[in-house]
Amino acid sequence: MCGIVTAIATNNVVPVLLEGLRKLEYRGYDSAGLAVLSGSLSRLRAAGRVAELAALADARQLSANIGIAHTRWATHGVPSERNAHPHISGGLAVVHNGIIENFEAIKSSLEARGYVFESETDTEAIAHLVHSKLETHPDLFEAVRLATNELVGAYAIGVLAEADPFRAIVARRGSPLLLGIGEQGMYAASDTAALLQVTRKVVYLEDGDLAELRLDGYRVVRPDGEAVEREVHLSSLSADAVELGQFRHYMQKEIFEQPQALGNTLEMIAGGGAISPQHFGARAAEIFDGVRRVLVLACGTSYHAGLVARYWLESVAKIPTTVEIASEYRYRESVPEADTLVVVISQSGETADTLAALKHAKTLGMARTLAICNVPESAIVRESALRFITRAGPEIGVASTKAFTTQLAALALLTLALAKLNGRLPEAEEQRHLTALRHLPVAVQKVLELEPEIEKWAQRFASKEHALFLGRGRHWPIAMEGALKLKEISYIHAEAYAAGELKHGPLALVDKDMPVIAVSPADELLEKLKSNLQEVRARGGELYVFADAGSEIPESEGVHILHMPEHYGMLSPVLHVIPLQLLSYHAALVKGTDVDKPRNLAKSVTVE
Ligand code: M6R
């Protein structure tokens, strides 16, 4: 969701800015732009892809040592060249990620002073506001500081000024931004992937930080102007991790990376490692002590991971668990209980609603917080008392796949750690679970081998307008995840139901044109599920069943069966989501949609 790249260097920064934007494309965007200083300010904008912007830059043979660049995901105003960033005020250019909530008020007061707005964006108000500050405070850094102190909402910004050509100013509150210290200059970007081309040395800015980037270094100050030091980190990401390699799409690559991602995430129990609270941080034993309930807060796919965990936490650890959509929890009146462990799940660690829900839970007095996240220095991780970093590696495709299964692995470990602390995990049980977890990457690999058969199913699906997903128990959230994946990337309308709910309404939808996908593990609910499937067949619905070996559901006309490996017990949801990911991927391929960047969606949802 919007991406920023800023650079000042001894060489031409235009290729760096463009490559940075390409690496941020996965976040989701609908237009792109850049501004550079080379004597005077030049701005280029395109109401489309970064490739179009790059073509414009080529045609103009643009070259400069300082510049800012942006991919925009429309919030205020339609996607268009006029609304694309950078926005300009006099000789000053601004790029912005986030939403300025008081922009109408700022705009009115600036219009009263004679500023003319050319776009519908909130960002243009920032440009004019900084410009207006320069009248009384000619130092650009100070002008940006004063302007950002008046902003309400979320922002990460980059600023350039013709009159001040030897530095770029950046600032952040709520939206991510990090600095890169390179051999040939200083850089800033919305995430590390954009900067790996020039450096792995990064500095994560804190909320409220303002930084000046110069050729010979940088400085960071707080909103009151006080200087601060921020730690320099060496990113462990390699440039290869964000390359497509032999795959056609990032989503496909990420689906096939799941065995490796799970192996990395579960590394601590490889070999002889036992279940321990230590997996969640040094203070975990102390924080987990006395936990009587769990509250999971998350959005989208991460929310589905939480729903699976509820079944695990209640059945194995015997801990009452509630799972809430973060955007609902943050605004509803709830009854806080201090002995609750608040678990926030987020791939990006930037999701605005999840972050706000976490802060809300803390203000209600719930201090025992744990983040399960794929990005170590993200806002959600920093806001939580405990952390478990999934080691999925960068997830570029908008559709979350390997992040989901590694979240499930983390939640399985959490379930077992809490069960053990509460005396509910006998030694033999612990060993059984450990063996299953260690074997999980191999089990997932086997399921991936079903791809050719799933591809054939996808051919039949692609012509459908609707689909129904059914599951029961801990596989109901897997049905929900399958439906989300399908609608997200193939734009086929899909709904998921707990199979027992079928006859309470959705059965009315079933006819020969409505494919019904059933997640059918050979678990304790299989016989119940089989009856639900009969109800579908009796109404002429075509069934696509993902059945474990031993499920004994016969194939017949209108009943297609795909046999999975043997039932995998508690961890079965991890295996059963894989064919659903593959099904939506291949259905999207047949439909020819933009698999990695589905319309209207962003990878990191940093605004409400
Ligand atoms: O980064 P997060 O895990 O917090 O993101 C939450 C959702 O936006 C995300 O899972 C979304 O639903 C995915 N695009 C689904 O594939």
Coordinates of C-alpha atoms and ligand atoms in Angstrom, one line a residue:
M1 CA 0.0 0.0 0.0
C2 CA 1.9 3.0 -1.3
G3 CA 5.7 2.8 -1.4
I4 CA 8.4 5.4 -1.0
V5 CA 12.0 5.4 -2.2
T6 CA 14.4 8.3 -1.5
A7 CA 18.0 8.5 -2.6
I8 CA 21.0 10.9 -2.5
A9 CA 24.2 9.5 -4.0
T10 CA 27.4 10.2 -5.9
N11 CA 26.0 8.4 -8.9
N12 CA 22.8 8.7 -10.9
V13 CA 19.9 7.7 -8.5
V14 CA 17.2 7.4 -11.2
P15 CA 17.8 3.6 -11.8
V16 CA 17.9 3.1 -8.0
L17 CA 14.6 4.9 -7.5
L18 CA 12.9 2.9 -10.3
E19 CA 14.3 -0.4 -9.2
G20 CA 13.2 0.4 -5.6
L21 CA 9.7 1.1 -6.9
R22 CA 9.7 -2.2 -8.8
K23 CA 10.6 -4.0 -5.5
L24 CA 7.7 -2.2 -3.8
E25 CA 5.2 -3.1 -6.5
Y26 CA 4.0 -6.0 -4.5
R27 CA 2.6 -3.7 -1.8
G28 CA -0.2 -2.7 -4.2
Y29 CA -0.5 0.5 -6.2
D30 CA -2.3 2.2 -9.1
S31 CA 0.1 5.0 -10.2
A32 CA 3.7 5.9 -9.8
G33 CA 5.9 9.0 -9.9
L34 CA 9.3 10.5 -9.1
A35 CA 11.0 13.9 -8.7
V36 CA 14.7 14.6 -9.0
L37 CA 16.9 17.6 -8.6
S38 CA 19.4 18.4 -11.2
G39 CA 19.7 22.1 -11.2
S40 CA 16.0 22.4 -11.2
L41 CA 13.2 20.1 -10.1
S42 CA 11.9 17.5 -12.6
R43 CA 8.8 15.5 -12.0
L44 CA 7.4 12.5 -13.9
R45 CA 4.2 10.7 -13.1
A46 CA 2.3 7.8 -14.7
A47 CA -1.3 6.6 -14.0
G48 CA -0.2 3.0 -14.3
R49 CA 2.7 0.7 -13.8
V50 CA 6.3 1.5 -12.8
A51 CA 7.3 0.2 -16.2
E52 CA 5.5 3.2 -17.8
L53 CA 7.3 5.6 -15.4
A54 CA 10.6 4.0 -16.3
A55 CA 9.8 4.4 -20.0
L56 CA 9.1 8.1 -19.4
A57 CA 12.4 8.5 -17.5
D58 CA 14.3 6.8 -20.3
A59 CA 12.7 9.0 -23.0
R60 CA 13.7 12.1 -21.0
Q61 CA 17.2 10.6 -20.2
L62 CA 16.7 11.7 -16.7
S63 CA 19.8 11.7 -14.5
A64 CA 20.3 13.2 -11.0
N65 CA 22.1 12.6 -7.7
I66 CA 19.0 13.2 -5.5
G67 CA 15.4 12.1 -5.9
I68 CA 12.2 10.8 -4.3
A69 CA 9.9 8.2 -5.9
H70 CA 6.5 6.8 -5.1
T71 CA 3.9 4.1 -5.9
R72 CA 0.4 5.3 -5.0
W73 CA -2.6 3.3 -3.8
A74 CA -5.5 5.7 -4.1
T75 CA -7.2 6.8 -0.9
H76 CA -8.1 10.5 -1.5
G77 CA -9.0 10.9 -5.2
V78 CA -9.1 8.5 -8.1
P79 CA -6.0 6.9 -9.5
S80 CA -4.8 9.4 -12.1
E81 CA -1.7 11.2 -13.2
R82 CA -3.0 14.4 -11.5
N83 CA -3.3 12.6 -8.2
A84 CA -0.1 10.6 -8.5
H85 CA 2.8 11.7 -6.3
P86 CA 5.1 13.7 -5.9
H87 CA 3.0 16.8 -5.2
I88 CA 4.7 20.1 -5.7
S89 CA 4.5 23.4 -4.0
G90 CA 6.8 26.0 -5.4
G91 CA 10.2 24.3 -5.9
L92 CA 9.4 21.7 -3.3
A93 CA 8.2 18.1 -3.9
V94 CA 6.6 15.6 -1.5
V95 CA 5.8 11.9 -1.6
H96 CA 3.6 10.4 1.1
N97 CA 2.3 7.1 2.3
G98 CA -0.6 7.1 4.8
I99 CA -3.7 9.2 5.4
I100 CA -3.8 12.7 6.9
E101 CA -7.0 12.9 8.8
N102 CA -7.0 16.7 9.3
F103 CA -6.2 17.5 5.7
E104 CA -9.5 19.3 5.0
A105 CA -8.8 21.8 7.9
I106 CA -5.2 22.3 6.7
K107 CA -6.3 22.7 3.1
S108 CA -8.9 25.3 4.0
S109 CA -6.5 27.4 6.0
L110 CA -3.9 27.1 3.2
E111 CA -6.4 28.1 0.5
A112 CA -7.3 31.1 2.6
R113 CA -3.7 32.0 2.4
G114 CA -3.7 31.8 -1.4
Y115 CA -2.5 28.2 -2.0
V116 CA -4.1 26.6 -5.0
F117 CA -4.7 22.8 -4.9
E118 CA -4.3 20.9 -8.2
S119 CA -5.1 17.4 -7.0
E120 CA -7.7 15.7 -4.8
T121 CA -5.0 14.2 -2.5
D122 CA -4.3 14.8 1.2
T123 CA -0.6 14.8 0.3
E124 CA -0.7 18.1 -1.6
A125 CA -1.7 19.7 1.7
I126 CA 1.6 18.5 3.2
A127 CA 3.6 20.0 0.3
H128 CA 1.9 23.4 0.7
L129 CA 2.1 23.2 4.5
V130 CA 5.9 22.7 4.4
H131 CA 6.2 25.4 1.8
S132 CA 4.2 27.8 4.0
K133 CA 6.5 27.0 7.0
L134 CA 9.5 28.0 4.9
E135 CA 8.3 31.6 4.9
T136 CA 9.1 31.9 8.6
H137 CA 11.6 29.1 9.0
P138 CA 13.8 29.0 5.9
D139 CA 15.6 25.8 7.0
L140 CA 13.9 22.9 5.2
F141 CA 14.5 20.4 8.0
E142 CA 12.9 22.7 10.5
A143 CA 10.0 23.5 8.1
V144 CA 9.3 19.8 7.7
R145 CA 9.4 19.2 11.4
L146 CA 7.0 22.1 12.1
A147 CA 4.6 20.9 9.4
T148 CA 4.6 17.2 10.5
N149 CA 3.8 18.4 14.0
E150 CA 0.5 19.7 12.7
L151 CA -0.4 16.5 10.9
V152 CA -3.0 14.1 12.4
G153 CA -3.1 10.6 11.0
A154 CA -0.5 8.3 9.5
Y155 CA 2.4 9.3 7.3
A156 CA 5.8 8.4 5.9
I157 CA 7.0 11.2 3.7
G158 CA 10.0 12.2 1.6
V159 CA 10.7 15.8 0.7
L160 CA 13.0 17.5 -1.7
A161 CA 13.5 21.3 -2.3
E162 CA 15.1 23.1 -5.3
A163 CA 16.5 25.7 -2.9
D164 CA 18.2 23.0 -0.8
P165 CA 19.7 20.5 -3.2
F166 CA 22.1 18.6 -1.0
R167 CA 19.7 16.9 1.3
A168 CA 16.4 14.9 1.3
I169 CA 14.2 15.0 4.4
V170 CA 12.1 12.0 5.5
A171 CA 9.7 11.5 8.4
R172 CA 7.3 8.8 9.7
R173 CA 4.4 8.3 12.0
G174 CA 2.3 5.2 11.7
S175 CA 3.5 4.2 8.2
P176 CA 6.8 2.3 7.8
L177 CA 10.0 3.9 6.7
L178 CA 13.7 2.9 7.1
L179 CA 17.0 4.4 6.1
G180 CA 19.7 2.6 4.1
I181 CA 23.4 3.4 4.5
G182 CA 25.1 2.7 1.2
E183 CA 28.6 2.9 -0.2
Q184 CA 27.6 5.6 -2.6
G185 CA 25.0 7.5 -0.7
M186 CA 22.0 7.5 1.7
Y187 CA 18.6 6.0 1.0
A188 CA 15.2 5.6 2.5
A189 CA 12.3 3.3 1.6
S190 CA 9.1 1.7 2.9
D191 CA 10.8 -1.7 3.2
T192 CA 14.1 -3.3 3.0
A193 CA 13.4 -5.1 -0.3
A194 CA 13.6 -1.8 -2.1
L195 CA 17.1 -1.1 -0.8
L196 CA 18.8 -4.5 -1.1
Q197 CA 20.1 -3.3 -4.5
V198 CA 22.3 -0.7 -2.8
T199 CA 22.8 -1.8 0.8
R200 CA 21.9 -4.2 3.6
K201 CA 22.8 -1.7 6.4
V202 CA 19.4 -0.3 7.5
V203 CA 18.1 1.9 10.3
Y204 CA 14.5 1.5 11.3
L205 CA 12.9 4.9 12.1
E206 CA 10.6 5.1 15.1
D207 CA 7.1 6.7 15.1
G208 CA 7.6 10.5 15.1
D209 CA 11.2 10.4 13.8
L210 CA 12.4 12.9 11.2
A211 CA 15.7 12.3 9.3
E212 CA 17.9 14.3 7.1
L213 CA 19.8 12.4 4.4
R214 CA 23.1 13.8 3.0
L215 CA 25.8 12.5 0.9
D216 CA 28.1 12.3 3.9
G217 CA 25.6 10.8 6.4
Y218 CA 22.3 11.4 8.2
R219 CA 20.8 12.6 11.4
V220 CA 17.5 11.7 13.1
V221 CA 15.5 13.9 15.5
R222 CA 12.3 13.5 17.5
P223 CA 9.2 15.8 16.9
D224 CA 10.6 18.3 19.4
G225 CA 13.8 18.6 17.5
E226 CA 15.9 16.6 20.0
A227 CA 18.6 14.5 18.2
V228 CA 18.4 10.6 18.7
E229 CA 20.6 7.7 17.7
R230 CA 19.0 4.7 16.1
E231 CA 20.6 1.4 15.9
V232 CA 22.1 0.2 12.5
H233 CA 21.0 -3.3 11.6
L234 CA 22.5 -5.6 9.0
S235 CA 19.5 -7.1 7.1
S236 CA 19.7 -10.8 6.7
L237 CA 17.6 -10.7 3.5
S238 CA 19.5 -11.5 0.4
A239 CA 18.6 -9.8 -2.9
D240 CA 17.8 -13.4 -4.2
A241 CA 15.0 -13.8 -1.7
V242 CA 12.9 -11.2 -3.5
E243 CA 13.7 -12.5 -7.0
L244 CA 11.2 -14.7 -9.0
G245 CA 13.8 -17.2 -10.2
Q246 CA 12.3 -20.1 -12.1
F247 CA 8.7 -19.3 -11.1
R248 CA 6.0 -17.6 -13.1
H249 CA 4.6 -15.7 -10.2
Y250 CA 5.6 -14.8 -6.6
M251 CA 2.4 -16.6 -5.4
Q252 CA 3.5 -19.8 -7.0
K253 CA 7.1 -19.4 -5.7
E254 CA 5.8 -18.8 -2.2
I255 CA 3.4 -21.7 -2.3
F256 CA 6.3 -24.0 -3.2
E257 CA 8.6 -22.4 -0.6
Q258 CA 6.4 -23.6 2.2
P259 CA 8.4 -26.7 3.2
Q260 CA 11.5 -24.6 3.5
A261 CA 9.6 -21.8 5.3
L262 CA 8.1 -24.2 7.8
G263 CA 11.5 -25.9 8.4
N264 CA 13.0 -22.5 9.1
T265 CA 10.2 -21.4 11.4
L266 CA 10.4 -24.7 13.4
E267 CA 14.2 -24.7 13.5
M268 CA 14.2 -24.5 17.3
I269 CA 12.6 -27.9 17.7
A270 CA 14.7 -29.6 15.0
G271 CA 17.0 -32.3 16.3
G272 CA 16.4 -32.7 20.0
G273 CA 14.7 -29.4 20.8
A274 CA 11.8 -29.5 23.2
I275 CA 8.7 -27.4 23.5
S276 CA 9.5 -24.3 25.6
P277 CA 8.1 -20.9 26.4
Q278 CA 11.5 -19.6 25.4
H279 CA 10.5 -19.8 21.8
F280 CA 8.4 -16.7 22.4
G281 CA 11.1 -14.6 24.1
A282 CA 13.1 -14.5 27.3
R283 CA 10.2 -13.2 29.4
A284 CA 7.7 -15.7 28.0
A285 CA 7.6 -18.1 31.0
E286 CA 6.9 -15.1 33.4
I287 CA 4.3 -13.6 31.0
F288 CA 2.5 -16.9 30.3
D289 CA 2.3 -17.7 34.0
G290 CA -1.3 -17.3 35.2
V291 CA -2.7 -16.8 31.7
R292 CA -6.3 -18.0 31.9
R293 CA -7.6 -17.0 28.4
V294 CA -6.3 -16.0 25.0
L295 CA -7.5 -13.2 22.8
V296 CA -6.3 -13.4 19.1
L297 CA -6.6 -10.2 17.1
A298 CA -5.8 -10.2 13.3
C299 CA -7.2 -9.4 9.8
G300 CA -7.8 -11.5 6.7
T301 CA -5.7 -14.6 6.3
S302 CA -3.9 -14.0 9.7
Y303 CA -7.4 -14.0 11.2
H304 CA -8.0 -17.4 9.7
A305 CA -4.8 -18.6 11.3
G306 CA -6.2 -17.4 14.6
L307 CA -9.4 -19.3 14.1
V308 CA -7.6 -22.6 13.6
A309 CA -5.6 -21.9 16.7
R310 CA -8.8 -21.5 18.7
Y311 CA -9.6 -25.2 18.1
W312 CA -6.0 -26.1 19.1
L313 CA -5.8 -23.9 22.2
E314 CA -9.2 -25.1 23.6
S315 CA -8.8 -28.8 22.8
V316 CA -5.1 -29.3 23.6
A317 CA -4.2 -26.5 26.1
K318 CA -7.8 -26.2 27.5
I319 CA -7.5 -22.4 27.4
P320 CA -10.7 -20.4 26.5
T321 CA -9.9 -18.5 23.3
T322 CA -11.6 -15.7 21.5
V323 CA -10.5 -14.7 18.0
E324 CA -11.6 -11.2 16.8
I325 CA -11.3 -9.3 13.6
A326 CA -9.0 -6.4 14.6
S327 CA -11.1 -3.7 12.9
E328 CA -14.1 -4.8 15.0
Y329 CA -12.3 -5.2 18.3
R330 CA -10.7 -1.8 18.2
Y331 CA -14.0 0.0 18.1
R332 CA -16.3 -2.2 20.2
E333 CA -16.9 -2.0 23.9
S334 CA -15.4 -5.2 25.3
V335 CA -14.8 -6.6 28.8
P336 CA -11.1 -6.7 29.4
E337 CA -9.6 -9.4 31.6
A338 CA -6.1 -8.9 32.9
D339 CA -5.2 -12.6 32.8
T340 CA -5.6 -12.7 29.0
L341 CA -2.7 -13.3 26.6
V342 CA -3.3 -11.0 23.7
V343 CA -1.9 -12.6 20.5
V344 CA -1.7 -10.4 17.4
I345 CA -1.0 -12.2 14.1
S346 CA 0.3 -10.3 11.1
Q347 CA 2.5 -11.2 8.2
S348 CA 3.6 -7.6 7.6
G349 CA 3.5 -6.3 11.1
E350 CA 2.1 -3.0 9.6
T351 CA -1.6 -3.7 9.3
A352 CA -3.2 -0.5 10.7
D353 CA -6.2 -2.2 12.3
T354 CA -4.2 -5.0 14.0
L355 CA -1.8 -2.4 15.4
A356 CA -4.6 -0.2 16.6
A357 CA -6.4 -3.3 18.2
L358 CA -3.2 -4.2 20.0
K359 CA -2.8 -0.7 21.3
H360 CA -6.5 -0.7 22.3
A361 CA -6.1 -4.0 24.3
K362 CA -3.1 -2.5 26.1
T363 CA -5.0 0.7 27.0
L364 CA -7.7 -1.7 28.5
G365 CA -5.0 -3.0 30.8
M366 CA -4.0 -6.2 29.0
A367 CA -0.3 -6.1 29.1
R368 CA 0.5 -9.7 28.2
T369 CA 0.9 -9.3 24.5
L370 CA 2.5 -11.6 21.9
A371 CA 3.1 -10.8 18.2
I372 CA 3.3 -13.6 15.7
C373 CA 4.8 -11.8 12.7
N374 CA 7.0 -12.3 9.6
V375 CA 8.8 -8.9 9.8
P376 CA 11.2 -8.5 12.8
E377 CA 11.3 -4.7 13.2
S378 CA 7.7 -4.0 12.3
A379 CA 5.5 -1.7 14.4
I380 CA 3.4 -4.6 15.7
V381 CA 6.4 -6.5 16.9
R382 CA 7.8 -3.5 18.6
E383 CA 4.5 -2.8 20.3
S384 CA 4.3 -6.3 21.8
A385 CA 5.9 -7.7 25.0
L386 CA 6.7 -11.0 23.4
R387 CA 7.4 -12.0 19.8
F388 CA 7.6 -15.0 17.6
I389 CA 9.1 -14.2 14.2
T390 CA 7.9 -16.6 11.5
R391 CA 10.7 -17.3 9.1
A392 CA 8.8 -17.4 5.9
G393 CA 11.1 -15.0 4.1
P394 CA 9.7 -12.1 2.2
E395 CA 6.1 -12.6 0.9
I396 CA 5.6 -10.6 -2.2
G397 CA 2.4 -11.9 -3.7
V398 CA -0.6 -10.1 -2.3
A399 CA -2.3 -13.4 -1.5
S400 CA -0.8 -14.7 1.7
T401 CA 0.3 -18.3 1.5
K402 CA 3.6 -19.2 3.2
A403 CA 3.0 -16.6 5.8
F404 CA -0.3 -18.4 6.7
T405 CA 1.2 -21.9 7.1
T406 CA 4.2 -20.5 9.2
Q407 CA 1.7 -18.6 11.4
L408 CA 0.0 -22.0 12.0
A409 CA 3.3 -23.5 12.9
A410 CA 3.9 -20.8 15.4
L411 CA 0.4 -21.1 16.8
A412 CA 0.9 -24.9 17.2
L413 CA 4.1 -24.3 19.2
L414 CA 2.2 -21.7 21.3
T415 CA -0.6 -24.2 22.0
L416 CA 1.9 -26.9 23.1
A417 CA 4.0 -24.4 25.2
L418 CA 0.8 -23.3 27.1
A419 CA -0.4 -26.9 27.4
K420 CA 3.0 -27.9 28.9
L421 CA 3.0 -25.0 31.3
N422 CA -0.5 -25.9 32.5
G423 CA 0.5 -29.5 33.0
R424 CA -1.6 -30.7 30.1
L425 CA 1.1 -32.1 27.9
P426 CA 2.4 -35.5 29.1
E427 CA 5.9 -36.4 27.9
A428 CA 4.7 -39.0 25.4
E429 CA 2.2 -36.5 23.9
E430 CA 4.9 -33.9 23.6
Q431 CA 7.1 -36.3 21.7
R432 CA 4.3 -37.2 19.4
H433 CA 3.6 -33.6 18.6
L434 CA 7.3 -32.8 18.1
T435 CA 7.6 -35.7 15.6
A436 CA 4.6 -34.4 13.7
L437 CA 6.0 -30.9 13.6
R438 CA 9.4 -32.0 12.5
H439 CA 7.9 -34.1 9.7
L440 CA 5.6 -31.2 8.6
P441 CA 7.9 -29.8 5.8
V442 CA 8.1 -33.3 4.2
A443 CA 4.3 -33.8 4.5
V444 CA 3.7 -30.4 2.9
Q445 CA 6.1 -31.3 0.1
K446 CA 4.0 -34.4 -0.7
V447 CA 0.8 -32.4 -0.9
L448 CA 2.5 -30.0 -3.4
E449 CA 3.0 -33.0 -5.7
L450 CA -0.8 -33.0 -6.2
E451 CA -0.5 -29.8 -8.3
P452 CA -1.1 -31.4 -11.8
E453 CA -4.4 -32.9 -10.7
I454 CA -5.5 -29.6 -9.0
E455 CA -4.6 -27.7 -12.2
K456 CA -7.1 -29.9 -14.1
W457 CA -9.8 -29.0 -11.6
A458 CA -8.9 -25.3 -11.9
Q459 CA -9.7 -25.5 -15.7
R460 CA -13.3 -26.4 -14.8
F461 CA -13.5 -23.8 -12.1
A462 CA -12.4 -20.8 -14.1
S463 CA -15.7 -20.5 -16.0
K464 CA -17.8 -20.4 -12.7
E465 CA -19.1 -17.2 -11.2
H466 CA -19.6 -18.6 -7.7
A467 CA -18.2 -21.3 -5.4
L468 CA -19.0 -22.6 -2.0
F469 CA -16.4 -23.9 0.4
L470 CA -17.3 -26.3 3.2
G471 CA -15.4 -27.5 6.2
R472 CA -16.0 -28.6 9.8
G473 CA -14.1 -28.1 13.1
R474 CA -10.6 -26.9 12.7
H475 CA -10.9 -27.2 8.9
W476 CA -13.8 -24.7 8.7
P477 CA -11.3 -21.8 8.9
I478 CA -9.4 -23.6 6.1
A479 CA -12.5 -23.5 4.0
M480 CA -12.7 -19.7 4.8
E481 CA -9.1 -19.3 3.7
G482 CA -9.8 -21.2 0.5
A483 CA -12.7 -19.0 -0.3
L484 CA -10.7 -15.8 0.5
K485 CA -7.8 -17.0 -1.8
L486 CA -10.2 -17.8 -4.7
K487 CA -12.1 -14.5 -4.6
E488 CA -8.9 -12.4 -4.0
I489 CA -7.0 -13.5 -7.0
S490 CA -9.5 -15.1 -9.5
Y491 CA -12.4 -12.7 -8.7
I492 CA -14.7 -15.7 -8.5
H493 CA -17.3 -15.0 -5.8
A494 CA -16.7 -17.6 -3.1
E495 CA -18.3 -18.2 0.4
A496 CA -17.3 -20.5 3.1
Y497 CA -19.6 -22.2 5.6
A498 CA -19.3 -24.6 8.5
A499 CA -20.8 -27.6 6.7
G500 CA -23.4 -28.1 9.4
E501 CA -24.8 -24.6 8.6
L502 CA -25.6 -25.7 5.0
K503 CA -29.2 -26.5 5.6
H504 CA -29.8 -23.3 7.5
G505 CA -29.6 -21.2 4.4
P506 CA -26.8 -21.6 1.9
L507 CA -28.2 -24.9 0.5
A508 CA -30.7 -22.7 -1.4
L509 CA -27.8 -21.6 -3.5
V510 CA -26.8 -25.1 -4.6
D511 CA -27.5 -26.2 -8.2
K512 CA -25.5 -27.6 -11.0
D513 CA -23.7 -24.2 -11.6
M514 CA -22.5 -23.9 -8.0
P515 CA -19.3 -25.9 -7.4
V516 CA -18.9 -27.0 -3.8
I517 CA -15.4 -27.5 -2.5
A518 CA -15.2 -29.7 0.6
V519 CA -12.3 -29.9 3.0
S520 CA -12.7 -33.5 4.1
P521 CA -10.0 -34.8 6.5
A522 CA -10.4 -38.3 7.9
D523 CA -11.1 -36.8 11.4
E524 CA -13.7 -37.3 14.0
L525 CA -16.2 -35.1 12.0
L526 CA -15.9 -37.0 8.7
E527 CA -19.1 -38.9 9.0
K528 CA -21.0 -35.7 9.8
L529 CA -19.4 -34.1 6.8
K530 CA -20.3 -36.9 4.5
S531 CA -24.0 -36.4 5.3
N532 CA -23.6 -32.7 4.4
L533 CA -22.1 -33.7 1.1
Q534 CA -25.1 -35.9 0.4
E535 CA -27.3 -32.9 0.9
V536 CA -25.3 -31.1 -1.8
R537 CA -25.5 -34.0 -4.3
A538 CA -29.2 -34.4 -3.7
R539 CA -29.6 -30.9 -5.0
G540 CA -27.5 -31.4 -8.1
G541 CA -24.4 -29.6 -6.8
E542 CA -21.0 -30.6 -8.1
L543 CA -18.6 -31.7 -5.4
Y544 CA -14.9 -31.2 -5.4
V545 CA -13.6 -33.1 -2.3
F546 CA -10.1 -32.9 -0.8
A547 CA -10.1 -36.2 1.1
D548 CA -7.4 -37.8 3.3
A549 CA -6.4 -41.3 2.4
G550 CA -8.9 -43.4 4.3
S551 CA -11.8 -41.0 4.0
E552 CA -13.6 -43.6 1.9
I553 CA -15.7 -41.1 -0.1
P554 CA -16.4 -42.8 -3.4
E555 CA -15.9 -41.0 -6.7
S556 CA -19.1 -40.8 -8.8
E557 CA -20.8 -38.6 -11.3
G558 CA -20.6 -35.1 -9.9
V559 CA -18.3 -36.1 -7.1
H560 CA -14.6 -35.5 -7.8
I561 CA -12.2 -36.7 -5.2
L562 CA -8.6 -35.7 -4.7
H563 CA -6.7 -37.9 -2.4
M564 CA -4.4 -36.2 0.1
P565 CA -1.8 -38.1 2.2
E566 CA -2.9 -39.8 5.4
H567 CA -4.7 -37.8 8.0
Y568 CA -2.2 -35.5 9.9
G569 CA -4.0 -35.1 13.2
M570 CA -3.9 -31.7 14.9
L571 CA -1.7 -30.2 12.1
S572 CA -4.0 -31.4 9.3
P573 CA -5.2 -27.8 8.6
V574 CA -1.6 -26.9 7.5
L575 CA -1.8 -29.7 4.8
H576 CA -5.4 -29.0 3.7
V577 CA -4.8 -25.4 2.9
I578 CA -2.1 -26.2 0.3
P579 CA -4.5 -27.6 -2.4
L580 CA -6.8 -24.6 -1.9
Q581 CA -3.9 -22.2 -2.5
L582 CA -3.0 -24.1 -5.7
L583 CA -6.6 -24.3 -6.8
S584 CA -7.0 -20.5 -6.6
Y585 CA -3.6 -19.9 -8.2
H586 CA -4.4 -22.1 -11.2
A587 CA -8.0 -20.7 -11.5
A588 CA -6.5 -17.2 -11.6
L589 CA -4.0 -18.3 -14.3
V590 CA -6.8 -19.6 -16.5
K591 CA -8.7 -16.4 -16.0
G592 CA -5.7 -14.4 -16.8
T593 CA -5.9 -12.1 -13.7
D594 CA -2.9 -10.3 -12.2
V595 CA -2.1 -13.0 -9.7
D596 CA 0.5 -11.2 -7.6
K597 CA -1.2 -7.8 -7.7
P598 CA -5.0 -8.4 -7.7
R599 CA -7.1 -5.4 -8.5
N600 CA -8.0 -3.0 -5.6
L601 CA -5.8 -4.8 -3.1
A602 CA -2.6 -4.0 -1.3
K603 CA -0.1 -6.2 0.4
S604 CA 0.4 -4.1 3.5
V605 CA -2.8 -2.4 4.6
T606 CA -1.3 0.5 6.5
V607 CA -4.5 2.6 6.5
E608 CA -7.9 1.9 8.0
Ligands
M6R1 O1 0.0 -8.4 7.1 P1 -1.2 -9.0 7.7 O2 -1.1 -10.4 8.0 O3 -1.6 -8.2 9.0 O4 -2.4 -8.7 6.7 C1 -3.7 -9.1 7.0 C2 -4.5 -9.2 5.7 O5 -4.5 -7.9 5.0 C3 -4.0 -10.2 4.7 O6 -3.9 -11.5 5.4 C4 -4.9 -10.4 3.5 O7 -6.1 -10.9 3.9 C5 -4.2 -11.2 2.5 N1 -4.1 -10.5 1.3 C6 -5.0 -12.5 2.1 O8 -4.3 -13.2 1.2

